[in-house]
Short mmCIF file of C-alpha atoms in Angstrom, two decimals:
data_model
loop_
_atom_site.label_atom_id
_atom_site.label_comp_id
_atom_site.label_asym_id
_atom_site.label_seq_id
_atom_site.Cartn_x
_atom_site.Cartn_y
_atom_site.Cartn_z
CA UNK A 1 5.23 -8.88 -4.92
CA UNK A 2 1.70 -7.74 -5.80
CA UNK A 3 0.39 -8.07 -9.31
CA UNK A 4 -0.29 -4.81 -11.09
CA UNK A 5 -3.95 -3.89 -11.53
CA UNK A 6 -5.96 -0.71 -11.28
CA UNK A 7 -9.18 -2.30 -10.10
CA UNK A 8 -12.68 -0.89 -10.15
CA UNK A 9 -15.82 -2.94 -9.85
CA UNK A 10 -19.13 -2.01 -11.41
CA UNK A 11 -22.48 -3.60 -12.03
CA UNK A 12 -25.53 -2.95 -14.15
CA UNK A 13 -28.94 -4.33 -13.28
CA UNK A 14 -31.44 -4.68 -16.09
CA UNK A 15 -34.99 -5.67 -15.25
CA UNK A 16 -36.09 -8.13 -17.88
CA UNK A 17 -39.13 -10.13 -18.91
CA UNK A 18 -36.92 -12.45 -20.94
CA UNK A 19 -36.91 -15.76 -19.01
CA UNK A 20 -33.37 -16.47 -20.20
CA UNK A 21 -32.15 -13.36 -18.39
CA UNK A 22 -34.28 -13.71 -15.29
CA UNK A 23 -32.57 -14.42 -11.95
CA UNK A 24 -29.00 -14.50 -13.24
CA UNK A 25 -25.84 -12.81 -12.07
CA UNK A 26 -23.19 -12.49 -14.80
CA UNK A 27 -19.65 -11.59 -13.73
CA UNK A 28 -17.25 -10.29 -16.36
CA UNK A 29 -13.45 -10.48 -16.19
CA UNK A 30 -12.27 -8.43 -19.19
CA UNK A 31 -8.94 -9.87 -20.45
CA UNK A 32 -7.41 -6.39 -20.63
CA UNK A 33 -4.29 -7.71 -18.89
CA UNK A 34 -2.69 -11.12 -18.58
CA UNK A 35 -3.30 -13.64 -15.82
CA UNK A 36 -0.45 -12.33 -13.67
CA UNK A 37 -2.21 -8.99 -13.19
CA UNK A 38 -5.45 -10.05 -11.52
CA UNK A 39 -6.48 -10.37 -7.90
CA UNK A 40 -3.78 -12.07 -5.86
CA UNK A 41 -2.99 -13.54 -2.50
CA UNK A 42 -1.20 -11.22 -0.08
CA UNK A 43 2.11 -12.60 -1.36
CA UNK A 44 1.17 -11.96 -5.00
CA UNK A 45 0.18 -15.55 -5.84
CA UNK A 46 -2.54 -16.57 -8.26
CA UNK A 47 -6.12 -17.27 -7.11
CA UNK A 48 -6.54 -19.88 -9.85
CA UNK A 49 -8.77 -22.69 -8.62
CA UNK A 50 -9.92 -20.87 -5.49
CA UNK A 51 -13.55 -20.31 -4.61
CA UNK A 52 -15.46 -17.04 -5.18
CA UNK A 53 -18.88 -16.54 -3.58
CA UNK A 54 -21.51 -14.03 -4.75
CA UNK A 55 -24.46 -12.87 -2.69
CA UNK A 56 -25.45 -10.50 0.12
CA UNK A 57 -24.59 -9.79 3.75
CA UNK A 58 -27.26 -10.41 6.35
CA UNK A 59 -26.45 -7.00 7.86
CA UNK A 60 -24.41 -3.95 6.85
CA UNK A 61 -20.70 -3.83 6.16
CA UNK A 62 -20.21 -1.84 9.36
CA UNK A 63 -22.09 -4.43 11.40
CA UNK A 64 -19.88 -7.19 9.97
CA UNK A 65 -16.70 -5.32 10.93
CA UNK A 66 -18.15 -4.73 14.38
CA UNK A 67 -18.80 -8.45 14.77
CA UNK A 68 -15.16 -9.11 13.87
CA UNK A 69 -13.79 -6.74 16.52
CA UNK A 70 -11.41 -8.48 18.88
CA UNK A 71 -11.28 -11.72 16.90
CA UNK A 72 -7.71 -12.81 16.09
CA UNK A 73 -8.29 -16.45 15.17
CA UNK A 74 -8.59 -17.01 11.42
CA UNK A 75 -11.19 -19.70 12.08
CA UNK A 76 -13.32 -17.35 14.19
CA UNK A 77 -13.07 -14.64 11.55
CA UNK A 78 -14.10 -17.00 8.75
CA UNK A 79 -16.98 -18.42 10.78
CA UNK A 80 -18.24 -14.90 11.53
CA UNK A 81 -18.01 -13.83 7.90
CA UNK A 82 -19.48 -17.02 6.46
CA UNK A 83 -22.39 -16.96 8.91
CA UNK A 84 -23.13 -13.35 7.91
CA UNK A 85 -23.15 -14.11 4.17
CA UNK A 86 -26.14 -15.16 2.07
CA UNK A 87 -24.77 -16.95 -0.97
CA UNK A 88 -26.51 -16.50 -4.32
CA UNK A 89 -23.97 -18.70 -6.11
CA UNK A 90 -20.29 -19.57 -6.22
CA UNK A 91 -17.64 -20.48 -8.77
CA UNK A 92 -13.99 -21.42 -9.03
CA UNK A 93 -11.61 -18.59 -9.93
CA UNK A 94 -9.58 -19.11 -13.10
CA UNK A 95 -6.62 -17.23 -14.53
CA UNK A 96 -8.34 -17.75 -17.88
CA UNK A 97 -10.90 -15.10 -16.91
CA UNK A 98 -8.12 -12.53 -17.14
CA UNK A 99 -6.46 -13.79 -20.31
CA UNK A 100 -8.99 -15.63 -22.48
CA UNK A 101 -11.95 -13.67 -23.92
CA UNK A 102 -13.86 -16.91 -24.46
CA UNK A 103 -13.77 -17.68 -20.74
CA UNK A 104 -14.12 -14.18 -19.31
CA UNK A 105 -17.75 -14.48 -18.16
CA UNK A 106 -19.24 -16.42 -15.26
CA UNK A 107 -23.03 -16.63 -15.01
CA UNK A 108 -24.72 -17.75 -11.80
CA UNK A 109 -28.38 -18.67 -11.45
CA UNK A 110 -30.55 -18.43 -8.37
CA UNK A 111 -33.65 -16.82 -6.95
CA UNK A 112 -33.36 -13.05 -6.74
CA UNK A 113 -36.80 -12.75 -5.16
CA UNK A 114 -35.62 -14.81 -2.21
CA UNK A 115 -36.02 -12.77 0.99
CA UNK A 116 -32.28 -13.18 1.64
CA UNK A 117 -31.50 -11.01 -1.39
CA UNK A 118 -34.34 -8.57 -1.98
CA UNK A 119 -33.01 -5.03 -1.67
CA UNK A 120 -29.60 -6.21 -0.47
CA UNK A 121 -26.24 -4.95 -1.70
CA UNK A 122 -24.39 -7.39 -3.95
CA UNK A 123 -21.03 -8.65 -2.65
CA UNK A 124 -18.25 -10.86 -3.98
CA UNK A 125 -16.07 -12.86 -1.59
CA UNK A 126 -12.71 -14.11 -2.90
CA UNK A 127 -10.93 -16.83 -0.88
CA UNK A 128 -7.38 -18.20 -1.17
CA UNK A 129 -8.60 -21.77 -0.93
CA UNK A 130 -10.94 -24.00 -2.91
CA UNK A 131 -12.92 -24.42 0.32
CA UNK A 132 -14.18 -21.23 1.94
CA UNK A 133 -13.92 -22.57 5.49
CA UNK A 134 -10.22 -23.45 4.98
CA UNK A 135 -9.07 -20.06 3.66
CA UNK A 136 -6.45 -17.94 5.42
CA UNK A 137 -6.98 -14.83 3.25
CA UNK A 138 -10.11 -13.14 1.97
CA UNK A 139 -11.21 -10.20 -0.15
CA UNK A 140 -14.74 -8.76 0.17
CA UNK A 141 -16.10 -6.22 -2.32
CA UNK A 142 -19.42 -4.38 -2.32
CA UNK A 143 -20.44 -3.88 -5.93
CA UNK A 144 -21.91 -0.56 -7.04
CA UNK A 145 -23.82 0.35 -10.19
CA UNK A 146 -22.06 1.83 -13.19
CA UNK A 147 -22.04 5.61 -13.35
CA UNK A 148 -23.62 5.48 -16.81
CA UNK A 149 -26.37 3.05 -15.80
CA UNK A 150 -29.46 4.56 -17.48
CA UNK A 151 -32.02 3.06 -15.11
CA UNK A 152 -30.45 4.53 -11.98
CA UNK A 153 -30.17 1.21 -10.15
CA UNK A 154 -28.19 1.35 -6.94
CA UNK A 155 -26.16 -1.83 -6.73
CA UNK A 156 -28.72 -4.00 -4.96
CA UNK A 157 -30.60 -7.16 -5.84
CA UNK A 158 -34.04 -6.34 -7.34
CA UNK A 159 -36.74 -5.26 -4.92
CA UNK A 160 -40.40 -6.24 -4.84
CA UNK A 161 -42.26 -9.37 -3.89
CA UNK A 162 -41.81 -11.03 -7.28
CA UNK A 163 -38.74 -9.20 -8.56
CA UNK A 164 -36.69 -11.00 -11.17
CA UNK A 165 -34.00 -9.82 -13.50
CA UNK A 166 -30.42 -10.10 -14.63
CA UNK A 167 -27.44 -8.39 -13.08
CA UNK A 168 -24.07 -7.84 -14.69
CA UNK A 169 -20.85 -7.03 -12.88
CA UNK A 170 -17.38 -6.57 -14.24
CA UNK A 171 -13.80 -5.87 -13.22
CA UNK A 172 -12.46 -2.89 -15.18
CA UNK A 173 -8.69 -2.41 -15.16
CA UNK A 174 -8.90 1.30 -15.82
CA UNK A 175 -9.47 3.90 -13.15
CA UNK A 176 -7.25 3.72 -10.02
CA UNK A 177 -8.56 7.08 -8.80
CA UNK A 178 -11.99 5.54 -8.19
CA UNK A 179 -10.95 2.29 -6.57
CA UNK A 180 -11.44 3.13 -2.92
CA UNK A 181 -13.02 6.57 -2.74
CA UNK A 182 -16.49 6.85 -1.19
CA UNK A 183 -19.26 6.41 -3.74
CA UNK A 184 -16.90 4.82 -6.24
CA UNK A 185 -17.40 1.78 -8.45
CA UNK A 186 -15.73 -0.45 -5.90
CA UNK A 187 -16.07 -0.59 -2.15
CA UNK A 188 -13.66 -2.83 -0.27
CA UNK A 189 -14.41 -4.26 3.15
CA UNK A 190 -11.54 -6.69 3.55
CA UNK A 191 -8.37 -6.75 1.47
CA UNK A 192 -5.52 -4.38 0.74
CA UNK A 193 -4.99 -2.08 -2.21
CA UNK A 194 -1.44 -0.92 -2.98
CA UNK A 195 -1.55 2.37 -4.86
CA UNK A 196 2.22 2.34 -5.38
CA UNK A 197 1.99 -0.52 -7.87
CA UNK A 198 -1.78 -0.55 -8.52
CA UNK A 199 -2.37 -4.01 -7.06
CA UNK A 200 -5.12 -5.56 -4.99
CA UNK A 201 -4.34 -8.45 -2.67
CA UNK A 202 -6.56 -10.47 -0.37
CA UNK A 203 -6.34 -9.60 3.31
CA UNK A 204 -4.74 -12.00 5.78
CA UNK A 205 -7.15 -13.23 8.46
CA UNK A 206 -4.78 -14.49 11.13
CA UNK A 207 -4.04 -11.83 13.70
CA UNK A 208 -7.39 -10.14 13.13
CA UNK A 209 -9.05 -7.74 10.70
CA UNK A 210 -7.83 -4.17 11.13
CA UNK A 211 -4.08 -4.66 10.85
CA UNK A 212 -1.56 -2.27 9.33
CA UNK A 213 1.39 -4.19 7.88
CA UNK A 214 4.04 -1.48 7.45
CA UNK A 215 7.29 -2.00 9.34
CA UNK A 216 10.08 0.28 10.58
CA UNK A 217 12.42 1.43 7.81
CA UNK A 218 16.12 2.30 7.57
CA UNK A 219 17.45 4.37 4.68
CA UNK A 220 19.87 7.11 3.79
CA UNK A 221 18.84 10.58 4.90
CA UNK A 222 17.88 12.70 1.89
CA UNK A 223 17.37 9.74 -0.43
CA UNK A 224 14.21 9.41 -2.52
CA UNK A 225 11.66 7.35 -0.60
CA UNK A 226 8.11 6.02 -1.01
CA UNK A 227 5.89 3.40 0.58
CA UNK A 228 2.15 2.81 0.84
CA UNK A 229 0.24 2.25 4.08
CA UNK A 230 -0.82 -1.39 3.68
CA UNK A 231 -3.71 -2.92 5.58
CA UNK A 232 -6.16 -5.81 5.43
CA UNK A 233 -9.44 -3.95 5.90
CA UNK A 234 -9.92 -1.88 2.75
CA UNK A 235 -8.84 1.49 4.13
CA UNK A 236 -9.83 4.43 1.94
CA UNK A 237 -8.38 7.38 3.88
CA UNK A 238 -5.09 7.87 5.70
CA UNK A 239 -3.40 10.30 8.07
CA UNK A 240 -0.06 10.64 9.85
CA UNK A 241 1.01 12.45 13.02
CA UNK A 242 4.62 13.56 13.43
CA UNK A 243 5.74 12.60 9.92
CA UNK A 244 9.46 13.53 9.53
CA UNK A 245 10.20 16.71 7.57
CA UNK A 246 10.79 16.02 3.91
CA UNK A 247 8.07 13.37 3.73
CA UNK A 248 4.39 13.83 2.92
CA UNK A 249 1.31 11.60 2.94
CA UNK A 250 -1.44 11.45 0.32
CA UNK A 251 -4.60 11.12 2.47
CA UNK A 252 -6.60 9.27 -0.20
CA UNK A 253 -3.99 6.82 -1.51
CA UNK A 254 -1.89 6.24 1.61
CA UNK A 255 1.34 6.98 -0.26
CA UNK A 256 4.21 8.29 1.90
CA UNK A 257 6.80 9.92 -0.34
CA UNK A 258 9.57 12.51 -0.48
CA UNK A 259 13.12 12.49 0.85
CA UNK A 260 13.92 10.15 3.69
CA UNK A 261 14.35 11.53 7.19
CA UNK A 262 14.65 9.84 10.57
CA UNK A 263 11.87 10.06 13.12
CA UNK A 264 9.03 8.30 14.94
CA UNK A 265 5.44 8.93 13.85
CA UNK A 266 1.97 7.40 13.88
CA UNK A 267 -0.05 6.40 10.81
CA UNK A 268 -3.81 5.87 10.78
CA UNK A 269 -5.90 4.08 8.15
CA UNK A 270 -9.70 4.27 7.95
CA UNK A 271 -12.34 2.45 5.91
CA UNK A 272 -15.01 4.99 5.03
CA UNK A 273 -17.52 2.25 4.14
CA UNK A 274 -17.35 0.38 7.44
CA UNK A 275 -15.96 3.06 9.75
CA UNK A 276 -13.13 0.73 10.81
CA UNK A 277 -9.86 2.43 11.74
CA UNK A 278 -6.39 1.32 12.83
CA UNK A 279 -3.20 3.11 13.90
CA UNK A 280 0.43 2.07 14.16
CA UNK A 281 3.61 3.83 15.28
CA UNK A 282 6.61 3.55 12.97
CA UNK A 283 10.25 4.55 13.35
CA UNK A 284 12.38 5.61 10.41
CA UNK A 285 16.10 5.26 11.14
CA UNK A 286 18.98 6.85 9.25
CA UNK A 287 21.29 4.23 7.81
CA UNK A 288 25.05 4.62 8.22
CA UNK A 289 26.57 6.19 5.12
CA UNK A 290 30.26 6.63 4.22
CA UNK A 291 31.68 9.99 5.35
CA UNK A 292 31.81 12.85 2.88
CA UNK A 293 34.48 15.54 3.47
CA UNK A 294 33.09 18.91 2.40
CA UNK A 295 35.90 21.31 3.44
CA UNK A 296 37.61 23.07 6.34
CA UNK A 297 36.48 26.14 8.25
CA UNK A 298 38.22 28.52 8.22
CA UNK A 299 40.38 27.70 5.21
CA UNK A 300 43.14 30.13 6.19
CA UNK A 301 45.32 30.96 9.21
CA UNK A 302 47.88 33.64 10.06
CA UNK A 303 51.59 33.17 10.67
CA UNK A 304 52.38 33.43 14.38
CA UNK A 305 48.72 33.49 15.51
CA UNK A 306 46.93 30.61 17.27
CA UNK A 307 44.48 28.83 14.95
CA UNK A 308 41.65 26.32 15.35
CA UNK A 309 40.36 24.80 12.09
CA UNK A 310 37.36 22.44 11.85
CA UNK A 311 37.22 19.63 9.29
CA UNK A 312 33.66 19.48 7.89
CA UNK A 313 32.35 15.94 7.36
CA UNK A 314 28.87 14.66 6.58
CA UNK A 315 27.59 11.27 7.86
CA UNK A 316 30.11 11.08 10.69
CA UNK A 317 33.58 9.54 10.88
CA UNK A 318 35.19 7.22 13.41
CA UNK A 319 38.72 7.84 12.13
CA UNK A 320 40.27 10.99 10.60
CA UNK A 321 43.82 11.53 9.37
CA UNK A 322 45.49 14.67 7.96
CA UNK A 323 48.80 15.01 6.10
CA UNK A 324 50.59 18.01 4.51
CA UNK A 325 50.12 20.34 7.48
CA UNK A 326 52.42 23.39 7.71
CA UNK A 327 54.82 23.65 10.65
CA UNK A 328 53.13 24.55 13.92
CA UNK A 329 49.74 23.00 13.10
CA UNK A 330 48.81 19.48 14.21
CA UNK A 331 45.90 17.03 14.13
CA UNK A 332 45.57 14.63 17.10
CA UNK A 333 44.21 11.69 15.06
CA UNK A 334 41.36 9.47 16.17
CA UNK A 335 37.93 10.87 15.30
CA UNK A 336 38.91 14.48 16.00
CA UNK A 337 37.76 17.11 13.50
CA UNK A 338 40.05 19.87 14.86
CA UNK A 339 43.38 21.08 13.46
CA UNK A 340 45.09 23.46 15.89
CA UNK A 341 48.35 25.20 16.76
CA UNK A 342 50.32 28.31 15.76
CA UNK A 343 51.63 28.35 12.16
CA UNK A 344 55.42 28.85 11.92
CA UNK A 345 55.53 29.26 8.13
CA UNK A 346 53.40 31.18 5.62
CA UNK A 347 52.25 29.93 2.21
CA UNK A 348 49.67 27.61 0.65
CA UNK A 349 49.46 23.96 1.63
CA UNK A 350 47.58 20.95 0.19
CA UNK A 351 46.06 19.06 3.10
CA UNK A 352 45.22 15.42 2.36
CA UNK A 353 42.34 14.47 4.65
CA UNK A 354 40.92 10.94 4.98
CA UNK A 355 37.78 10.12 6.97
CA UNK A 356 36.28 6.67 7.48
CA UNK A 357 33.54 4.79 9.31
CA UNK A 358 32.07 1.28 9.11
CA UNK A 359 30.32 2.12 5.83
CA UNK A 360 33.40 3.36 3.96
CA UNK A 361 35.85 6.22 3.60
CA UNK A 362 36.50 9.47 1.74
CA UNK A 363 39.76 11.27 0.90
CA UNK A 364 39.94 14.89 -0.22
CA UNK A 365 42.79 17.33 -0.94
CA UNK A 366 41.92 20.76 0.48
CA UNK A 367 43.90 23.98 0.18
CA UNK A 368 44.94 25.81 3.38
CA UNK A 369 46.42 29.31 3.18
CA UNK A 370 48.68 30.68 5.93
CA UNK A 371 48.88 34.47 5.65
CA UNK A 372 52.03 36.42 6.59
CA UNK A 373 51.89 37.84 10.12
#
């Protein structure tokens, strides 16, 4: 499934008069975890050998999402994104960045005082192909400055007519609480973050940006349950209408958890950076469980008096049998839960009750007392 990573992205810009540092973008991949825990394809595969582009958008993140509205062709989506991106430099992703300290830094050189970059937010685009135009999945991140950045820079390329300098960005596998919240280290435009296993996967392009991928579920009522609202557009807030009792939703992580219950409800995911939102209606269905016999009610009758006794069974039964009944009481068989008649003998009786359905069966011995008349 998805590789495990709590992902936050930060950058630090340092204005410099040192020519060696001028007009460079250095990207750090700290080898805090092994290569299987980095960014992945939507199916959890490695991005090793695939292209990563660094640069700026020609407009805002919201404008880009607006331009993508209604597009369902992966080719159209890629063309729209690529035409909106101003590339500062690109490189080939390597698993070594996540596992080998000697190869954990990529440095790109370009012209930061180019009008395409001055004052623009810095973005990274991760593709699932060595050629950007042939990709079927994509992850787009807007990089923000580090919280402890002493110069107060704001995550943009240097400003000013002749601005030069170096910029450092790094993936820190540390703080899942800050991954998608507004104003955090990392802002995601396209991609999906799974808070259940702390993984980030590229977003699928075919079918359109703005999809929710969750499907209907079937499980046992009352069983422990959890799933995350998955999407391909970097949602950072979530809501649900009509969520079955026993389940709750974390509005910031998209985690649905609690005890499973059947019902139909609507989930909504929203990207606070771009304003994009999507909704989907899901149905949770109770799975068939073997019957569980819990008792009879009442558990006593009176000699010579008509009685009606109900067999109590959870999960439903399609066949019920009863043996050991005292004289005068009968069970009709089939799926009936009723024992009836007029007892002709007093005493205590061990009733052997068996209930079954397509999922299994249960047999219990239950005491019935017939009181003297």
